[in-house]
C-alpha atoms as a printed R data frame, in Angstrom:
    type eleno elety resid chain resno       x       y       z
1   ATOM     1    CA   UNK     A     1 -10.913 -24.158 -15.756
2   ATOM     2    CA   UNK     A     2 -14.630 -24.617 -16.859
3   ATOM     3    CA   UNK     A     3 -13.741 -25.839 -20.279
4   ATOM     4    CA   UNK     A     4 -10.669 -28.102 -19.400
5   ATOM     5    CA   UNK     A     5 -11.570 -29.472 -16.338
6   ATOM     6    CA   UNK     A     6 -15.120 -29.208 -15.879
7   ATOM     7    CA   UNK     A     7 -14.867 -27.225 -12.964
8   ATOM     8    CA   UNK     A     8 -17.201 -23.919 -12.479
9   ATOM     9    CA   UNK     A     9 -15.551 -21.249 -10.572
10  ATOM    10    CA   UNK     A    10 -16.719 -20.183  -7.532
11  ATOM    11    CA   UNK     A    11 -15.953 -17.514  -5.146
12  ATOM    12    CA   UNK     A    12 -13.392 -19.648  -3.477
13  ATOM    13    CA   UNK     A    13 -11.432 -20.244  -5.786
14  ATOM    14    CA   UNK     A    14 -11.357 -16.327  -6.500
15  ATOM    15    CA   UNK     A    15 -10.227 -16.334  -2.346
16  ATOM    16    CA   UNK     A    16  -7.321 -18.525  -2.940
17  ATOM    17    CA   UNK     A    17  -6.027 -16.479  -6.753
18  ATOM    18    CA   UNK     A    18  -6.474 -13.239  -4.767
19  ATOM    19    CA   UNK     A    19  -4.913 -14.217  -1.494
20  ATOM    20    CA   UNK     A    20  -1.679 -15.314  -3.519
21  ATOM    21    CA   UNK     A    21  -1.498 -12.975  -6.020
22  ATOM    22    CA   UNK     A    22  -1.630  -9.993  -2.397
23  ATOM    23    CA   UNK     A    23   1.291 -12.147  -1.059
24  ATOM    24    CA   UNK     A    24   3.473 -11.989  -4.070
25  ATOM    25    CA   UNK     A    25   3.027  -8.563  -3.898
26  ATOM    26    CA   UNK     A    26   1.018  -8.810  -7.334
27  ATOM    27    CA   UNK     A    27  -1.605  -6.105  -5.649
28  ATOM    28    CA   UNK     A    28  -3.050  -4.736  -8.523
29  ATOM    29    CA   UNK     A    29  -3.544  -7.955 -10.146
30  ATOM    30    CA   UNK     A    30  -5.201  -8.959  -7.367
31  ATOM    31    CA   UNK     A    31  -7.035  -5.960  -7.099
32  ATOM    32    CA   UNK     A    32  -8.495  -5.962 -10.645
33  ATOM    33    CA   UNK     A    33  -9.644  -9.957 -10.256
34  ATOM    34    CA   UNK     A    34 -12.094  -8.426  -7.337
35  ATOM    35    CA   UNK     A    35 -13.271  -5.823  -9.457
36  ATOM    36    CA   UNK     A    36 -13.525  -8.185 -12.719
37  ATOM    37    CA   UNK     A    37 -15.114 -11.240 -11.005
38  ATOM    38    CA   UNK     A    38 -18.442 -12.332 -12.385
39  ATOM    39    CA   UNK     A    39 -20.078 -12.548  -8.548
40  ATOM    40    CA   UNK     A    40 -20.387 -10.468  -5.584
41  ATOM    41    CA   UNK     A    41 -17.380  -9.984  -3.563
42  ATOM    42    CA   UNK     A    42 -17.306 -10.775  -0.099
43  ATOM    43    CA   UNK     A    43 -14.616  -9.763   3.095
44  ATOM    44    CA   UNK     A    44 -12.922 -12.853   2.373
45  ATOM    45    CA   UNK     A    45 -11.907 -11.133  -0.937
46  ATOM    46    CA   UNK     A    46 -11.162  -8.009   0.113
47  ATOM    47    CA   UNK     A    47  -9.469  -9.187   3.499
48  ATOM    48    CA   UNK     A    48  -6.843 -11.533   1.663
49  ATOM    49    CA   UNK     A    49  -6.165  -7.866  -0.435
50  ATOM    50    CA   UNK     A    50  -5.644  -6.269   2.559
51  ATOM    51    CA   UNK     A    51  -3.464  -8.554   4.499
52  ATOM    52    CA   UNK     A    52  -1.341  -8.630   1.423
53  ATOM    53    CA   UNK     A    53  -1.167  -4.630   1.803
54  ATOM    54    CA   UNK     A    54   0.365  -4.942   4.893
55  ATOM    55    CA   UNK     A    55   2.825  -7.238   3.759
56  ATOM    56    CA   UNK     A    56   4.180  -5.166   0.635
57  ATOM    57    CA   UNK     A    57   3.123  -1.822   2.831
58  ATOM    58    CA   UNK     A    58   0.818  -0.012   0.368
59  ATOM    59    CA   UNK     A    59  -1.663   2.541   2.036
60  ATOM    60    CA   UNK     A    60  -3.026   3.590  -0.771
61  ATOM    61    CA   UNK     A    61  -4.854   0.884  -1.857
62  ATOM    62    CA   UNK     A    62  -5.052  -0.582   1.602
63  ATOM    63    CA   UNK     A    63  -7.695   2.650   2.219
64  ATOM    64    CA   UNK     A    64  -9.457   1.669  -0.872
65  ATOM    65    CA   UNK     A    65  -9.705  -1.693   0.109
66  ATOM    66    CA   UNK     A    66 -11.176  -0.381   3.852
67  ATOM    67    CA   UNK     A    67 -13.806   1.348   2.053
68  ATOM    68    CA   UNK     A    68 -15.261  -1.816   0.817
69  ATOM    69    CA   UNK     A    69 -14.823  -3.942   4.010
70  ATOM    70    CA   UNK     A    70 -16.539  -1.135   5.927
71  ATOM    71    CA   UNK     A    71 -19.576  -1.384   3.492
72  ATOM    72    CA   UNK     A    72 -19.368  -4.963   4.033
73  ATOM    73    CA   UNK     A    73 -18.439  -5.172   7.505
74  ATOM    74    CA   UNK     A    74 -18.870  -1.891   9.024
75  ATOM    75    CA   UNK     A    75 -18.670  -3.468  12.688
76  ATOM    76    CA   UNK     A    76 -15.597  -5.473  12.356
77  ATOM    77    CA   UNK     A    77 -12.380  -3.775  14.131
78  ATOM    78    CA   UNK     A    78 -10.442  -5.747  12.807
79  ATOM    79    CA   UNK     A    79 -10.074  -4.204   9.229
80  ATOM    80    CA   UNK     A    80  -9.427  -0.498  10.491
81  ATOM    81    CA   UNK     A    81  -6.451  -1.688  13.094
82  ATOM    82    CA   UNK     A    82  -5.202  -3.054  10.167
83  ATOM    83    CA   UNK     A    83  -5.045  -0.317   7.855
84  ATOM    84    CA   UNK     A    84  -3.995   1.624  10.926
85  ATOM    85    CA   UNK     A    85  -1.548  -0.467  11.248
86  ATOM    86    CA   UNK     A    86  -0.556  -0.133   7.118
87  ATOM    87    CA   UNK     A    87  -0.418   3.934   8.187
88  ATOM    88    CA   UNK     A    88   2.146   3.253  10.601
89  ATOM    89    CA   UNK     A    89   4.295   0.839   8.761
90  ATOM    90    CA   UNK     A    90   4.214   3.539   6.193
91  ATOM    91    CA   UNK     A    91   5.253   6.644   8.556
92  ATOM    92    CA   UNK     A    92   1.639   7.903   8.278
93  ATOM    93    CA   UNK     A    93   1.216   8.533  11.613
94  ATOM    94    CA   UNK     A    94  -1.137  11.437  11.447
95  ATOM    95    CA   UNK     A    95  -3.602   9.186   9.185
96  ATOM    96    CA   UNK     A    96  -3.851   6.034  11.830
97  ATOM    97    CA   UNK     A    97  -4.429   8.536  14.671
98  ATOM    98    CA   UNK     A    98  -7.184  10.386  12.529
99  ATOM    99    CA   UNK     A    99  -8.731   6.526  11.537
100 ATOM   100    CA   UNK     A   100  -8.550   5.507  15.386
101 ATOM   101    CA   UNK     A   101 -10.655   8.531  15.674
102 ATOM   102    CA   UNK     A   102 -13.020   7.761  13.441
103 ATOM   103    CA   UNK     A   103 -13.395   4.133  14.762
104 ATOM   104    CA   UNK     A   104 -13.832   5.971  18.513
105 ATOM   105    CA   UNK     A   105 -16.583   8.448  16.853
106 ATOM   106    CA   UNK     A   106 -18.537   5.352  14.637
107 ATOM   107    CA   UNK     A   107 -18.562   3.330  18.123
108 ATOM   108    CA   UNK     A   108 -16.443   0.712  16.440
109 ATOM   109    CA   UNK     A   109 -14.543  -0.851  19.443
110 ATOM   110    CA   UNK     A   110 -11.128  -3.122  19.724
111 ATOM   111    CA   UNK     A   111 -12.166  -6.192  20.575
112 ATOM   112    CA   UNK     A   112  -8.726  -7.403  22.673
113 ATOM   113    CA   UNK     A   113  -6.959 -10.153  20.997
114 ATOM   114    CA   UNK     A   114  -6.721 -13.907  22.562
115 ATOM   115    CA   UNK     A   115  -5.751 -17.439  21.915
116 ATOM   116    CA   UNK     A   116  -7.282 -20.965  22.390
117 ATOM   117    CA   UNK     A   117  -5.051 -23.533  22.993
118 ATOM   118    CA   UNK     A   118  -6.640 -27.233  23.664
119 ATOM   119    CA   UNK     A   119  -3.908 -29.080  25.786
120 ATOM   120    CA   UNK     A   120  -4.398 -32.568  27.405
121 ATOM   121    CA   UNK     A   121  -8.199 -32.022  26.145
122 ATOM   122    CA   UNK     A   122  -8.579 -29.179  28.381
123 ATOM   123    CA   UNK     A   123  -8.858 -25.628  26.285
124 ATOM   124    CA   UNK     A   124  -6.981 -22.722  27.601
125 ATOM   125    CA   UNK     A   125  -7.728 -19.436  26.950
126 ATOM   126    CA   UNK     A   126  -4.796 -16.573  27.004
127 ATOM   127    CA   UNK     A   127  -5.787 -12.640  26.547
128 ATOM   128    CA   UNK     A   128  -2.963 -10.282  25.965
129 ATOM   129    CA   UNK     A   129  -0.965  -9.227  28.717
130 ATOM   130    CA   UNK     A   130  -3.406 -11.387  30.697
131 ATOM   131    CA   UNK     A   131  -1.938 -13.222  34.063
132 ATOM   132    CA   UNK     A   132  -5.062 -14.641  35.290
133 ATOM   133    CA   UNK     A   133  -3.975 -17.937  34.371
134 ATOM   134    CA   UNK     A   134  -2.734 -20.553  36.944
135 ATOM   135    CA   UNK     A   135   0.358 -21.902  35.470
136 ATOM   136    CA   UNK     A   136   1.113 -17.951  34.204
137 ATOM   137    CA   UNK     A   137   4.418 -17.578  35.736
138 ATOM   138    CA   UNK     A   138   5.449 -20.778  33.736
139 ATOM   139    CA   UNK     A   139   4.115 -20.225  30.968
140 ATOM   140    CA   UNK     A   140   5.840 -16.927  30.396
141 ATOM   141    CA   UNK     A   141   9.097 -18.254  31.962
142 ATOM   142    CA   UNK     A   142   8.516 -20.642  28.918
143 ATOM   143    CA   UNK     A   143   7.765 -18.265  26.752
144 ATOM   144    CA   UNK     A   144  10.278 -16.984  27.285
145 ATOM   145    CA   UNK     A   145  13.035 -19.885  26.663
146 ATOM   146    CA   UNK     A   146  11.443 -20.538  23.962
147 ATOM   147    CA   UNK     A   147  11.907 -16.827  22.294
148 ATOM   148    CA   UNK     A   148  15.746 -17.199  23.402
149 ATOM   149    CA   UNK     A   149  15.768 -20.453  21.690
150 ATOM   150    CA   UNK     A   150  14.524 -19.223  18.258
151 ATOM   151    CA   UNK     A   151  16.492 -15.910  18.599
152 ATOM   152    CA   UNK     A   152  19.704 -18.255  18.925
153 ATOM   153    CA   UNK     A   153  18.387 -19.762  15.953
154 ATOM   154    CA   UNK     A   154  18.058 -17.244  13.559
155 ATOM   155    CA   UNK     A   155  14.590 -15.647  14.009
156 ATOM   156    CA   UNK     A   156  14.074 -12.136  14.039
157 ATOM   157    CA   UNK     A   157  10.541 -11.070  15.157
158 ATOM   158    CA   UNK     A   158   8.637  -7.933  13.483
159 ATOM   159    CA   UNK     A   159   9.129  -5.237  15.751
160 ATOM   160    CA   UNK     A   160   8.859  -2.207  13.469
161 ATOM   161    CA   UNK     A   161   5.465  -0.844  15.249
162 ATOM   162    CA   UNK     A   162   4.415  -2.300  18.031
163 ATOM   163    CA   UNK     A   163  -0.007  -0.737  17.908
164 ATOM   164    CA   UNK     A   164  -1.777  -0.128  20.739
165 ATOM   165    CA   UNK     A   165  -4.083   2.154  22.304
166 ATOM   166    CA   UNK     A   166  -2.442   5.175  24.812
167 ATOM   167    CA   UNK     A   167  -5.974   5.012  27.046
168 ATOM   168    CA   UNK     A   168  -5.630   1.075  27.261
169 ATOM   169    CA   UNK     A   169  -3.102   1.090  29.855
170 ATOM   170    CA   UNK     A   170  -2.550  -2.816  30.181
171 ATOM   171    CA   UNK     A   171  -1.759  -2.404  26.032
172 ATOM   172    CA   UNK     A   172   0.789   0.109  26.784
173 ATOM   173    CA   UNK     A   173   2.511  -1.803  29.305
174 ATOM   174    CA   UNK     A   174   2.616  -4.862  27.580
175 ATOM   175    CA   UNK     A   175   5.849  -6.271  26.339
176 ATOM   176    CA   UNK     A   176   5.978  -7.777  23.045
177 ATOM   177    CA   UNK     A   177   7.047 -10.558  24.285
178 ATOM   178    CA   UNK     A   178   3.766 -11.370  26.197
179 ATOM   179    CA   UNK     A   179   1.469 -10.958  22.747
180 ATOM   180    CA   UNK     A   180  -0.884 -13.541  23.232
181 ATOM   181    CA   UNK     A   181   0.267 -15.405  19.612
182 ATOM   182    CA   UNK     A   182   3.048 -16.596  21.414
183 ATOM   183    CA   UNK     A   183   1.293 -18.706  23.885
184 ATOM   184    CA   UNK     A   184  -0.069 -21.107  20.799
185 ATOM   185    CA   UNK     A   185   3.396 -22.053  20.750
């Protein structure tokens, strides 16, 4: 790229080569342009390798890849729901409950997942499970249509593990249905 179009490569453009190389499911190509790169890594990096784990379900590499966003990012929940996550979709339960543990012992904490949505110039603000809203009963009544209406045509959600904390009792009782992505629609 340097030579042909004068272009010097920077860490971005490493982001964008490794985040579609993780979502072909090219993971060890991927994995070997982090390690090869002529510049510090950052999350970014090692996040796009991650999310492209889940995708093609591979644990082994997603707990590599955990190491280094926990040197990185050693605060951010984020990553270790995700590879708990990865553990699940893989049928290793025993290793996300012993990696929720860890996050409970290191005083790493869930931060609860919300939306923004900016409607008629006024931002709304939806928390899962969350009811506090005025217009909630609508909202979930059209939430609801809506689900029925892309079910009918020919959408099938991700329901394969459904993560949440036993303690966190609004979590548990939850539907998926009511996951706060679905009010950006």
């Amino acid at each position: 790229m340097t030579q042909l179009y004068h272009i010097s490569l920077r860490i971005e453009h490493y982001g964008c080569m490794v985040d579609l190389l993780s979502r072909a499911g090219l993971l060890e190509e991927a994995h070997q342009l982090i390690e090869d790169m002529p510049m510090q890594t950052n999350a970014i990096l090692w996040g796009s390798l991650l999310g492209g784990c889940k995708i093609h379900r591979d644990a082994d590499l997603a707990e590599h890849v955990l190491k280094q966003l926990i040197r990185l990012e050693p605060w951010n929940s984020g990553n270790h729901v995700m590879l708990s996550n990865i553990f699940s979709n893989s049928g290793r339960w025993g290793d996300a409950a012993k990696l929720r543990l860890e996050m409970k012992a290191k005083g790493v904490q869930k931060v609860r997942a919300y939306s923004w949505v900016e409607f008629n110039g006024k931002v709304h603000e939806f928390h899962v499970g969350d009811k506090s809203h005025p217009l909630s009963d609508q909202i979930y009544t059209k939430l609801d249509e809506l689900g029925m209406e892309m079910k009918a045509m020919g959408y099938e959600p991700t329901t394969e593990v459904v993560m949440f904390d036993i303690e966190d009792e609004e979590g548990a009782h939850a539907s998926a249905s009511q996951r706060e992505d679905r009010h950006c629609v």
